[in-house]
Coordinates of C-alpha atoms in Angstrom, one line a residue:
X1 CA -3.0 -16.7 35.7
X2 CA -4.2 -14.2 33.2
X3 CA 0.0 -13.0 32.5
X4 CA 0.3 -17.0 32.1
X5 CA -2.8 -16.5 29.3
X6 CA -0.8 -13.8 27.2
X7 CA 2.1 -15.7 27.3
X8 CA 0.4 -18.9 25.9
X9 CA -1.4 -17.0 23.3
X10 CA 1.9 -15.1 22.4
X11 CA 3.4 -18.6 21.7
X12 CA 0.5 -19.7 19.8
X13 CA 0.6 -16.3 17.8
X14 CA 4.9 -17.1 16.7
X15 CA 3.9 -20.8 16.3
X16 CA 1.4 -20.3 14.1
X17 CA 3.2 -17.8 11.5
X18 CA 1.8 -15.2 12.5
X19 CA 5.6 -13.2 13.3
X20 CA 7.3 -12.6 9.9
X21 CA 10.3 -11.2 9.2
X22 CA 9.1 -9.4 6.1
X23 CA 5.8 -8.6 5.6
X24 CA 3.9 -5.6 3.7
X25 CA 2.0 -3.8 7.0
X26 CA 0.3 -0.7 4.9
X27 CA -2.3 2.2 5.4
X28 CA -4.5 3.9 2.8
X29 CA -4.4 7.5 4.3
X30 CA -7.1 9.0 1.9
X31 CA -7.9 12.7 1.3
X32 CA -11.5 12.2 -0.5
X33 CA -13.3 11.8 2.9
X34 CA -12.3 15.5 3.4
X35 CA -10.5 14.8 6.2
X36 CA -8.1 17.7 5.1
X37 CA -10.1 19.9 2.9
X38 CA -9.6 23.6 4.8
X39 CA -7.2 22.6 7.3
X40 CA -4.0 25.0 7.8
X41 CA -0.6 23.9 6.3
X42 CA 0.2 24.1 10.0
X43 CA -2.9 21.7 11.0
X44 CA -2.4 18.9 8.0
X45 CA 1.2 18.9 8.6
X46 CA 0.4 18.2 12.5
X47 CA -2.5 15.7 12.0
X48 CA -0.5 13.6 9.6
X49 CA 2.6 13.8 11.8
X50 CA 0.4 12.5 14.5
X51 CA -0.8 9.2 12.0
X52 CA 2.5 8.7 11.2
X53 CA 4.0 8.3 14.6
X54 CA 1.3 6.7 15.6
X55 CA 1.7 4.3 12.7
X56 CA 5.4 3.1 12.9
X57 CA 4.9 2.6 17.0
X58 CA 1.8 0.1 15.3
X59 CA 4.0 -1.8 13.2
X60 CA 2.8 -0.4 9.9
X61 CA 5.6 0.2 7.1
X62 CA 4.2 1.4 4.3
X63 CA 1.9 4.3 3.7
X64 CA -0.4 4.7 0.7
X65 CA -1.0 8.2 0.4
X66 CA -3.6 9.6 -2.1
X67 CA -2.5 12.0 -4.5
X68 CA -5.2 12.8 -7.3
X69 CA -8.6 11.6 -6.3
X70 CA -10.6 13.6 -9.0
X71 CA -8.0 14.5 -11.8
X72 CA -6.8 16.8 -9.5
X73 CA -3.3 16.5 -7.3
X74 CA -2.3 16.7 -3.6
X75 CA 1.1 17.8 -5.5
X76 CA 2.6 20.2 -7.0
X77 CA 1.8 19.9 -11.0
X78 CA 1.6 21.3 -14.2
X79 CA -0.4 18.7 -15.7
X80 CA -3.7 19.0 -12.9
X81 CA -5.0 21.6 -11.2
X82 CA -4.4 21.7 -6.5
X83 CA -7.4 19.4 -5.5
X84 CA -10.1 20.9 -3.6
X85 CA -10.0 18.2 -0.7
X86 CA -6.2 20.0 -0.3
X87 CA -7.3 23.9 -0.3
X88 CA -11.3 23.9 -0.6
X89 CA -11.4 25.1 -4.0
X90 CA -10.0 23.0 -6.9
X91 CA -7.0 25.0 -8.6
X92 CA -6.3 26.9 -5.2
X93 CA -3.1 26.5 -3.9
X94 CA -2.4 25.7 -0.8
X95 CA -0.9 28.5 1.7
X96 CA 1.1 28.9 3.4
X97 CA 2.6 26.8 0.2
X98 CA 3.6 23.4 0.4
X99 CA 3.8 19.8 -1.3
X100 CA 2.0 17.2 0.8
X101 CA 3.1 14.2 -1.4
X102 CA 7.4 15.6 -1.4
X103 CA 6.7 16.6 2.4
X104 CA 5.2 12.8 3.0
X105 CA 7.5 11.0 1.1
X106 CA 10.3 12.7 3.1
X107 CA 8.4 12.1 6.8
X108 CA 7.7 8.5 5.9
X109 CA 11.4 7.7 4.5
X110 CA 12.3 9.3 7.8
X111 CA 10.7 6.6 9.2
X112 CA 11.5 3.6 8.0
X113 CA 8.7 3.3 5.9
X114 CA 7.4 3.5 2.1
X115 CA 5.5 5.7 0.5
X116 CA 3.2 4.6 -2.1
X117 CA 1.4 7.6 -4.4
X118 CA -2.0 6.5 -4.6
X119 CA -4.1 7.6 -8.0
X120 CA -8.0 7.2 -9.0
X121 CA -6.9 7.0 -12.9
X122 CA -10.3 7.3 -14.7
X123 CA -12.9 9.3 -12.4
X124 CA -12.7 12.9 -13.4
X125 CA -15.0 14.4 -10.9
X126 CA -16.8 13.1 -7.8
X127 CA -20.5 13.7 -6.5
X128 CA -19.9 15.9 -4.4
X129 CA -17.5 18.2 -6.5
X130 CA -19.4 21.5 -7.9
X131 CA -16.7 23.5 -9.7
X132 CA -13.9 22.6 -11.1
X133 CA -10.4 24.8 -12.7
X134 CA -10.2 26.1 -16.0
X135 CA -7.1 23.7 -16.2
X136 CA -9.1 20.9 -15.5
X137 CA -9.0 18.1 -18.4
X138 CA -13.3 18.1 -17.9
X139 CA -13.1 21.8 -18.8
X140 CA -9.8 21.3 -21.7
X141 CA -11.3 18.1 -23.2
X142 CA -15.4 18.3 -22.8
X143 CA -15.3 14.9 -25.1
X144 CA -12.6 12.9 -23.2
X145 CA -15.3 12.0 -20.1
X146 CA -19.0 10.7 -20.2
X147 CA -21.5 11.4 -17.1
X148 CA -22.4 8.4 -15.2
X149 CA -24.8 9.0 -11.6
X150 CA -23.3 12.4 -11.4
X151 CA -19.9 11.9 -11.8
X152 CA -17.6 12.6 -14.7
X153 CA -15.2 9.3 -15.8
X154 CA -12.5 9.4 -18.3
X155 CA -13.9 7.5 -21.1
X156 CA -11.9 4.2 -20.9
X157 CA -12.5 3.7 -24.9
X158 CA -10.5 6.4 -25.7
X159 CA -6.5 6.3 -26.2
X160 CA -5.9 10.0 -25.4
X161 CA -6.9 9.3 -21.9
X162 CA -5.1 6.4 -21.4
X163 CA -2.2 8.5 -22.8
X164 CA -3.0 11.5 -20.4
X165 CA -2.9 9.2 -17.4
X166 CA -0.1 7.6 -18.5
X167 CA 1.4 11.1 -18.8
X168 CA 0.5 11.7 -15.2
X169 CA 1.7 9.2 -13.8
X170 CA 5.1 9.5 -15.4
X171 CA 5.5 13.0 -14.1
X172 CA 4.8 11.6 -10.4
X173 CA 7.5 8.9 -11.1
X174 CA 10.1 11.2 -12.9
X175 CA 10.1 13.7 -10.0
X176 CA 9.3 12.4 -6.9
X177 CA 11.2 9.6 -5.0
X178 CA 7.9 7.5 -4.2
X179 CA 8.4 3.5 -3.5
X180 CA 4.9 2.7 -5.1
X181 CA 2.6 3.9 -7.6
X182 CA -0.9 2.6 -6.5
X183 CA -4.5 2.3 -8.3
X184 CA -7.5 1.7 -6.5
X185 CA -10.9 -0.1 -7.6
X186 CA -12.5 2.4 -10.1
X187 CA -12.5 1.6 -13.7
X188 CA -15.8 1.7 -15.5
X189 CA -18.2 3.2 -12.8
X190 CA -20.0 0.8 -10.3
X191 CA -23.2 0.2 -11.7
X192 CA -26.3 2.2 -10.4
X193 CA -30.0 1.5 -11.1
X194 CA -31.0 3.3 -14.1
X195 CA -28.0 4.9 -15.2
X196 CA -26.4 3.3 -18.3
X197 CA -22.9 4.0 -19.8
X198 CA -22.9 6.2 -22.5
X199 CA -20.6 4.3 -24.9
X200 CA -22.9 2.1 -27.2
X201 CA -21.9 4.4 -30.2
X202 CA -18.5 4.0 -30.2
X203 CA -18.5 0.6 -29.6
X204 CA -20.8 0.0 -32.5
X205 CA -18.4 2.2 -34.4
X206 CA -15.1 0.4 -33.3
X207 CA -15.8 -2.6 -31.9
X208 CA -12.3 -3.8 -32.6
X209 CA -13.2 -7.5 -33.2
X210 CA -15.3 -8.3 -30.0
X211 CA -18.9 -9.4 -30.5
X212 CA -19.7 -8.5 -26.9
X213 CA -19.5 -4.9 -25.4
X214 CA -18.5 -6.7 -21.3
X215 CA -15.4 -8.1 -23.5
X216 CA -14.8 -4.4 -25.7
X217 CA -14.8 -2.3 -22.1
X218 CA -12.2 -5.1 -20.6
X219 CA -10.1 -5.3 -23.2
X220 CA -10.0 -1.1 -23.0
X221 CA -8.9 -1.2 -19.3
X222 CA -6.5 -4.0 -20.2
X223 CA -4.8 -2.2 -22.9
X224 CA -4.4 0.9 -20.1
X225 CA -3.2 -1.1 -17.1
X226 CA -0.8 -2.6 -19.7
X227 CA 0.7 0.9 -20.8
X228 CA 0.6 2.0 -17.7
X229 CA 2.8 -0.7 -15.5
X230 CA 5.1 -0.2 -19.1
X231 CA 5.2 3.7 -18.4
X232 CA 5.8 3.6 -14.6
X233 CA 8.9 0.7 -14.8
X234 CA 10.4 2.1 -17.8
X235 CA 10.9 5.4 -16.2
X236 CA 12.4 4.0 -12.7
X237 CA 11.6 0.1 -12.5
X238 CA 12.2 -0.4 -8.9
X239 CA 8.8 2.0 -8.3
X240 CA 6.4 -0.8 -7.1
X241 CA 2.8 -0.7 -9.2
X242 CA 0.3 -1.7 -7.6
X243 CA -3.7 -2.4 -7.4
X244 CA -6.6 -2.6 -5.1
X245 CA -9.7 -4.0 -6.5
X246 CA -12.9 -4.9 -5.4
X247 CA -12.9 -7.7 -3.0
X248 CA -14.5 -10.3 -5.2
X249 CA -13.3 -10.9 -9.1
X250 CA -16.1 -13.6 -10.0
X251 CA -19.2 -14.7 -8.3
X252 CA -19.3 -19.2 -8.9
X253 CA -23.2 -18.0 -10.3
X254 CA -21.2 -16.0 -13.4
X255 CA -18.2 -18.5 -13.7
X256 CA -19.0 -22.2 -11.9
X257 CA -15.1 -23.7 -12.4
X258 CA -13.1 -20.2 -11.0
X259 CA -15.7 -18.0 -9.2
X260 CA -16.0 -17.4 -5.7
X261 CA -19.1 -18.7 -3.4
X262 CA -20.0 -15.0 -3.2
X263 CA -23.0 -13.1 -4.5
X264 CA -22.0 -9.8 -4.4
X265 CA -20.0 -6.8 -7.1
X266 CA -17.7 -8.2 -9.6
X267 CA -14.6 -6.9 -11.2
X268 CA -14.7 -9.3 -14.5
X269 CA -18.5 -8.6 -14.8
X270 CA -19.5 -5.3 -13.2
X271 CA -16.6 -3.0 -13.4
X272 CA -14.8 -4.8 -16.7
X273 CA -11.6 -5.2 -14.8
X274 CA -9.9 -8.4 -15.1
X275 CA -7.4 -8.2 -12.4
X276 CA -6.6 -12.0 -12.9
X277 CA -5.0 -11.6 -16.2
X278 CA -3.4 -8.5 -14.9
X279 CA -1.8 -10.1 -11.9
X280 CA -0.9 -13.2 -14.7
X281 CA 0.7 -11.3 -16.7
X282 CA 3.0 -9.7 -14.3
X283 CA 1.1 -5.9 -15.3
X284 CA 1.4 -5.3 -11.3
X285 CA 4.1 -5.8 -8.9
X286 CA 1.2 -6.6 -5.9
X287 CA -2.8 -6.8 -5.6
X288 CA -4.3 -5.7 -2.5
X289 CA -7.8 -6.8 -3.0
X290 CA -10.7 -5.0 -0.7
X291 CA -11.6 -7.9 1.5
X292 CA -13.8 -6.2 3.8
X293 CA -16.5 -7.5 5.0
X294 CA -16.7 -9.8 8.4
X295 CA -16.2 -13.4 8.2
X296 CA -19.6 -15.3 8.1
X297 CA -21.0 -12.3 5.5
X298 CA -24.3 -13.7 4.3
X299 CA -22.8 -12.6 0.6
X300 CA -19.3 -12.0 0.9
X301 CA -17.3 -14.3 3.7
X302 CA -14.0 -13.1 4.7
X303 CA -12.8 -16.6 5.0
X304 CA -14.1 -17.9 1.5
X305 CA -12.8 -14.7 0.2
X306 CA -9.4 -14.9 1.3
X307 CA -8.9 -18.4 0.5
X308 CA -9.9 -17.6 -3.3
X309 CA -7.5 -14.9 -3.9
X310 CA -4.7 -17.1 -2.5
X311 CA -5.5 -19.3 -4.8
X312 CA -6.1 -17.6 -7.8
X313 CA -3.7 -14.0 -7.0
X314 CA -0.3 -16.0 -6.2
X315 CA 1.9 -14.9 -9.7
X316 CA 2.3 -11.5 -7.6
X317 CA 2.9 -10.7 -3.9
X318 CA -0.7 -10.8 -2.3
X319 CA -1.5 -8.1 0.5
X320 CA -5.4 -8.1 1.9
X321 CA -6.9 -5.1 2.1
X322 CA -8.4 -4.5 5.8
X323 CA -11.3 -2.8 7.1
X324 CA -10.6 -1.8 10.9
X325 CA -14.1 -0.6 11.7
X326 CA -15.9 -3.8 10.3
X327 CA -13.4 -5.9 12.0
X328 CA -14.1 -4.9 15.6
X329 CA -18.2 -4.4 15.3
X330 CA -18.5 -7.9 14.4
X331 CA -18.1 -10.9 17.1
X332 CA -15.8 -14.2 16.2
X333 CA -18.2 -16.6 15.1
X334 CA -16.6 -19.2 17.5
X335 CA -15.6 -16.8 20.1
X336 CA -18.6 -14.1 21.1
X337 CA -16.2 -12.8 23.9
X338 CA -13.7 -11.3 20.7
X339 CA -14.2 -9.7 17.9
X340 CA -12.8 -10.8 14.7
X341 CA -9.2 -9.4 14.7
X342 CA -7.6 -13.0 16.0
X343 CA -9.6 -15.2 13.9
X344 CA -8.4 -13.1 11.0
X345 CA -5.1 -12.9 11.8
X346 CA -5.3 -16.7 12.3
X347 CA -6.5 -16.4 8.4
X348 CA -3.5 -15.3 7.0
X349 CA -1.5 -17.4 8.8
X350 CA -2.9 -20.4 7.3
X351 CA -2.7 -18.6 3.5
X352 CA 0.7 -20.3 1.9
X353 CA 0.5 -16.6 -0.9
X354 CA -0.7 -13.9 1.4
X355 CA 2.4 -11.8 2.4
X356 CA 0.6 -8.6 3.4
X357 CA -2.4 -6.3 5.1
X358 CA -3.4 -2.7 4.0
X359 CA -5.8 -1.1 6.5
X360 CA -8.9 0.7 5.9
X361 CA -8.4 3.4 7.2
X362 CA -4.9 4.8 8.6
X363 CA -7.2 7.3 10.8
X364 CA -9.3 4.0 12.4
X365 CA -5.8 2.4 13.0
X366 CA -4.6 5.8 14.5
X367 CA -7.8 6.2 16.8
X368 CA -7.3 2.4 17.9
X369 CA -11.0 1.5 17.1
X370 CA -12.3 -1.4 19.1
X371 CA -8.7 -1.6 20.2
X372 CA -7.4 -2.4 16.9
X373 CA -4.0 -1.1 17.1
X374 CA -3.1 -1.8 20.2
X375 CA -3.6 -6.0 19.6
X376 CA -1.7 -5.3 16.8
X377 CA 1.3 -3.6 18.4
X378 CA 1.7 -6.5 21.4
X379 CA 0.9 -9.3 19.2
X380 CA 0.6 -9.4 15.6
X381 CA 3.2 -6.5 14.6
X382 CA 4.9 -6.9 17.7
X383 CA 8.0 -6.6 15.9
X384 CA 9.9 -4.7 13.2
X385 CA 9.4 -6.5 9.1
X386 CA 11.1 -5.8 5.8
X387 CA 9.4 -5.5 2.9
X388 CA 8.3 -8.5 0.8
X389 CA 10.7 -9.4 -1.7
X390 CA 10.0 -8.7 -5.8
X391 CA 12.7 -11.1 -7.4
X392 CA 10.7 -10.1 -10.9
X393 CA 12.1 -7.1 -10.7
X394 CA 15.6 -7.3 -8.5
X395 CA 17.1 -10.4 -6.4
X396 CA 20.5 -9.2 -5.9
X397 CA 21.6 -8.1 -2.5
X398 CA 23.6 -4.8 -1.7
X399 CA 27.1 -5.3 0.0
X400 CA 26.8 -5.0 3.7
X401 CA 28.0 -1.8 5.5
X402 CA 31.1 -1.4 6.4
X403 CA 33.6 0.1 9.7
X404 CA 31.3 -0.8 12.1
X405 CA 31.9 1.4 15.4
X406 CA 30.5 2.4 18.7
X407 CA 31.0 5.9 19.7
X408 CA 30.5 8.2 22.5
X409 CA 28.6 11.4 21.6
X410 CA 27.3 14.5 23.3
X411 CA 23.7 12.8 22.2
X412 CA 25.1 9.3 24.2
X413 CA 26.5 6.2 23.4
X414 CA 26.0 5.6 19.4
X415 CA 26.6 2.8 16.7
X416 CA 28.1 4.4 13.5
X417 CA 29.0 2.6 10.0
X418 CA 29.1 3.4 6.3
X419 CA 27.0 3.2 3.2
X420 CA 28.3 0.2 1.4
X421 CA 29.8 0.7 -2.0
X422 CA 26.7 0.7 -4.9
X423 CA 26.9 1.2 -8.7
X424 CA 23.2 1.8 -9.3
X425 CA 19.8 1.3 -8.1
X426 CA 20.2 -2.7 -7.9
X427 CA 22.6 -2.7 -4.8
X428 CA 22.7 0.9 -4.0
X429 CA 21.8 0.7 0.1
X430 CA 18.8 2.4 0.9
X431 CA 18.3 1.5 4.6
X432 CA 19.4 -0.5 7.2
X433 CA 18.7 -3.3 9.7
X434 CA 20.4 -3.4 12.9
X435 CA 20.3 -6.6 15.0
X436 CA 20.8 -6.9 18.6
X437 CA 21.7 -10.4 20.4
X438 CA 23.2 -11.3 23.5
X439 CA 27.0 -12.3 23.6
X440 CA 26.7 -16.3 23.7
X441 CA 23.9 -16.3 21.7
X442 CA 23.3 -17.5 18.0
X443 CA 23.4 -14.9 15.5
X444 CA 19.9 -15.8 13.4
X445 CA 19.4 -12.8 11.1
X446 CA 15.8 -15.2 10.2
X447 CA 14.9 -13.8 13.7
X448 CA 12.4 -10.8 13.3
X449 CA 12.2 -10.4 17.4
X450 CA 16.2 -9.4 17.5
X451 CA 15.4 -6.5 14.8
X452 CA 16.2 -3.5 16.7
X453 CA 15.9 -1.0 14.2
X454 CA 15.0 -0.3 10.2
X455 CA 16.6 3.4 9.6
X456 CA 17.8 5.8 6.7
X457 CA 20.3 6.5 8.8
X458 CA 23.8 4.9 8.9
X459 CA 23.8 5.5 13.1
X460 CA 21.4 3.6 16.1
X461 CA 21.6 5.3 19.4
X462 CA 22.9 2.4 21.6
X463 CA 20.9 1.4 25.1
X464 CA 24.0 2.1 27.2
X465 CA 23.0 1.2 31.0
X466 CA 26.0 0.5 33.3
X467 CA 28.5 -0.6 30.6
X468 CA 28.7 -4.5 32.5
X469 CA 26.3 -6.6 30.0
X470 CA 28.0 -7.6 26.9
X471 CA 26.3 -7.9 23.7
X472 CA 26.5 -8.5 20.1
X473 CA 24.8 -5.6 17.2
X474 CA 24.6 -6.8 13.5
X475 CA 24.3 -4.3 10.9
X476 CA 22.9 -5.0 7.0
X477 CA 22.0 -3.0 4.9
X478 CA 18.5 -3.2 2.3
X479 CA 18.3 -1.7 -1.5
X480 CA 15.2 -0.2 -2.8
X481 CA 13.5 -4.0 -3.6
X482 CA 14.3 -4.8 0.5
X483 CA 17.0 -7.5 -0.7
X484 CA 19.1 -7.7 2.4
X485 CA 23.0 -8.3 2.7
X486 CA 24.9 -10.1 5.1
X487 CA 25.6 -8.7 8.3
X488 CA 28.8 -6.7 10.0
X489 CA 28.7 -7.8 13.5
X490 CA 30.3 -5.2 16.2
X491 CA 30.7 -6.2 19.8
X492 CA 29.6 -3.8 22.6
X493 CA 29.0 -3.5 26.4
X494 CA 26.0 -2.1 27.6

């Protein structure tokens, strides 16, 4: 009875869309916790071979890895001093030496998956930071940050800095092969009692036509996300930009036709970042806004949240940012047996924009809180899924791969083929996607559940059991933007 139950709700979960064939499954795998700060070379490399492994087996596909929490970098630079949640100390390297954000790029690609670099662009030093390097912009530019609740933030009114970032980021585009350059959901600081930003005077002294110092501080993040997206595209336009704000943009009490029926933070009003216009405009190639909290929040529903940014976020792919933990503690409103993870999921399904989930955290997804990953390995990412496609930035589909052959090996029975021919980054093949369907059987690349593979490689070990059962592989291949070609079919007995 109960294996007739799972099968019933396995139907349900295809039926009801929750199966895609492409779909962004990512996981913010952040370093300002301190989840590495001290650890060996040896110990990092192990732990985050251990997330990743346990990852892919999850279904995730796309990694956002944080490089430069503080004006600092989890990479080798010239620009920003080694981060102290690498080594301990800000400006120590880390030894035995290594780059975490060349080595992860390479482990993830290994995999399957993308790697996004993931940057905090204003915030200059955290709370809890207590020295920083002499090469640290703080300690070069005293005047480029103002001190807000103990922390140091680039001054958003200035040009230099959004030059500087800009500057940054290009040298993390220009030299490493990253698939995404990702901000998160710190622009002006969130506000805190008694604290005030320290920019009256040059507002006063530039005010640069706004009557109204909320429009003045937007208008100065605006300018930078522009320049930005501009810097990032023009040096390699198939690197994905992307953003993660705060859950809500507007609360219906602040603006009655657009807002949300939330009472909580805003981007527009709180932080000045207007991540409408952005998304609008086509400044980002995705938004991943934090939805985090439980459906039936007294302040900040997950259903009413949801709903709004598919309605409002849809110019740009639309990935919902996930928090595991909260997900599990909090019971289905309908169901007291469950926690929320199905009704969710069921969420999404019904969103006509939402292509997309970002956990919070990859370590919760690793340590299958509440039994997290494990629903989403049988059920919900049950199967292999390409990327979202960006047609805004590159519709045409690679040639498929060509002399198509199974082989015996001394490592077993394999499936071989070649790159396709590619004259640039448009329809240059990048990975494959390797089908497997029985010999009388329709061959339906739309099919996610026949995906047997998503490699780098241009080989699949074959299943060989007693060389009787007869079966069909399909082969395409994927460009950098996931654009698929057709398929080279091969037929082979296993």
């Amino acid at each position: 009875m109960r294996r007739f139950s799972l099968l019933l709700f396995l139907v349900f979960v295809v039926l009801s869309g929750h199966a895609r064939k492409r779909e962004f499954r990512g996981a913010w795998i952040q370093a300002v916790n301190g989840q590495f700060q001290g650890l060996s070379t040896e110990t990092m490399q192990r732990t985050l071979l251990q997330q990743l492994d346990a990852l892919q087996r999850d279904g995730v596909n796309a990694i956002i890895f944080q490089v430069r929490p503080e004006c600092d970098a989890l990479y080798e630079s010239k620009i920003e001093p080694w981060s102290r949640f690498l080594t301990g100390v800000q400006g120590r390297a880390p030894q035995p030496y290594w780059d975490p954000l060349a080595w992860m790029i390479d482990q993830c690609h290994r995999r399957g998956m993308e790697l996004h670099a993931w940057i905090n662009p204003y915030r200059a030093k955290t709370k809890g930071t207590t020295a920083l390097a002499a090469s640290h912009i703080a300690m070069q530019r005293p005047n480029s940050y103002f001190v807000y609740d103990n922390q140091y933030i680039l001054n958003p009114a200035l040009k230099e800095n959004a030059d500087y970032i800009c500057r940054v980021a290009d040298d993390i585009v220009s030299r490493y092969d990253i698939d995404g350059f990702h901000i998160d959901d710190y622009f002006y600081p969130y506000p805190v009692a008694g604290q005030v930003i320290p920019d009256q005077r040059q507002y006063e002294a530039n005010r640069g036509g706004f009557t109204n110092i909320g429009d003045w501080r937007r208008n100065n993040v605006n300018l930078f996300v522009k320049q930005l997206s501009e810097t990032i595209h023009k040096r390699k336009p198939w690197v994905k930009f992307g953003i993660s704000p705060f859950g809500i943009y507007r609360n219906q009490s602040s603006d009655p036709k657009n807002g949300s029926a939330t009472k909580g933070l805003q981007n527009y009003d709180d932080l000045y970042a207007d991540v409408i216009l952005w998304v609008n405009n086509g400044w980002v190639d995705y938004c991943v806004p934090q939805v985090y909290w439980q459906i039936g929040h007294p302040t900040a529903d997950y259903a009413t949240l949801i709903k709004w940014w598919d309605k409002y976020a849809s110019k740009r792919p639309l990935f919902i940012g996930e928090d595991v933990e909260r997900t599990v503690k909090f019971p289905d409103l309908n169901n007291p047996n469950s926690h929320q993870l199905p009704a969710k999921r069921q969420l999404h399904a019904q969103m006509h924009h939402v292509s997309g989930t970002v956990l919070w955290y990859a370590k919760a997804m690793v340590d299958n809180v509440g039994n997290y990953a494990t629903v989403m390995r049988d059920t919900y990412w049950r199967y292999p899924a390409l990327q979202p496609q960006m047609p805004f930035i590159d519709s045409k589909s690679p040639k498929k791969p060509r002399s198509v052959k199974a082989v015996w090996t001394s490592d077993g029975y394999m499936l071989f083929w070649k790159q396709p021919k590619g004259k640039s980054w448009h329809d240059e093949a990048r990975k494959y996607v390797v089908y497997q369907f029985a010999a009388n059987e329709h061959v339906d690349l739309n099919d996610e559940s026949k995906i047997v593979a998503i490699t780098p490689d241009t080989y699949v070990k074959l299943p060989y059991d007693n060389g009787t059962v007869k079966y069909n592989y399909v082969v395409t291949a994927l460009d950098r933007m996931s654009n698929e070609s057709k398929g080279k079919k091969k037929k082979v007995k296993l």
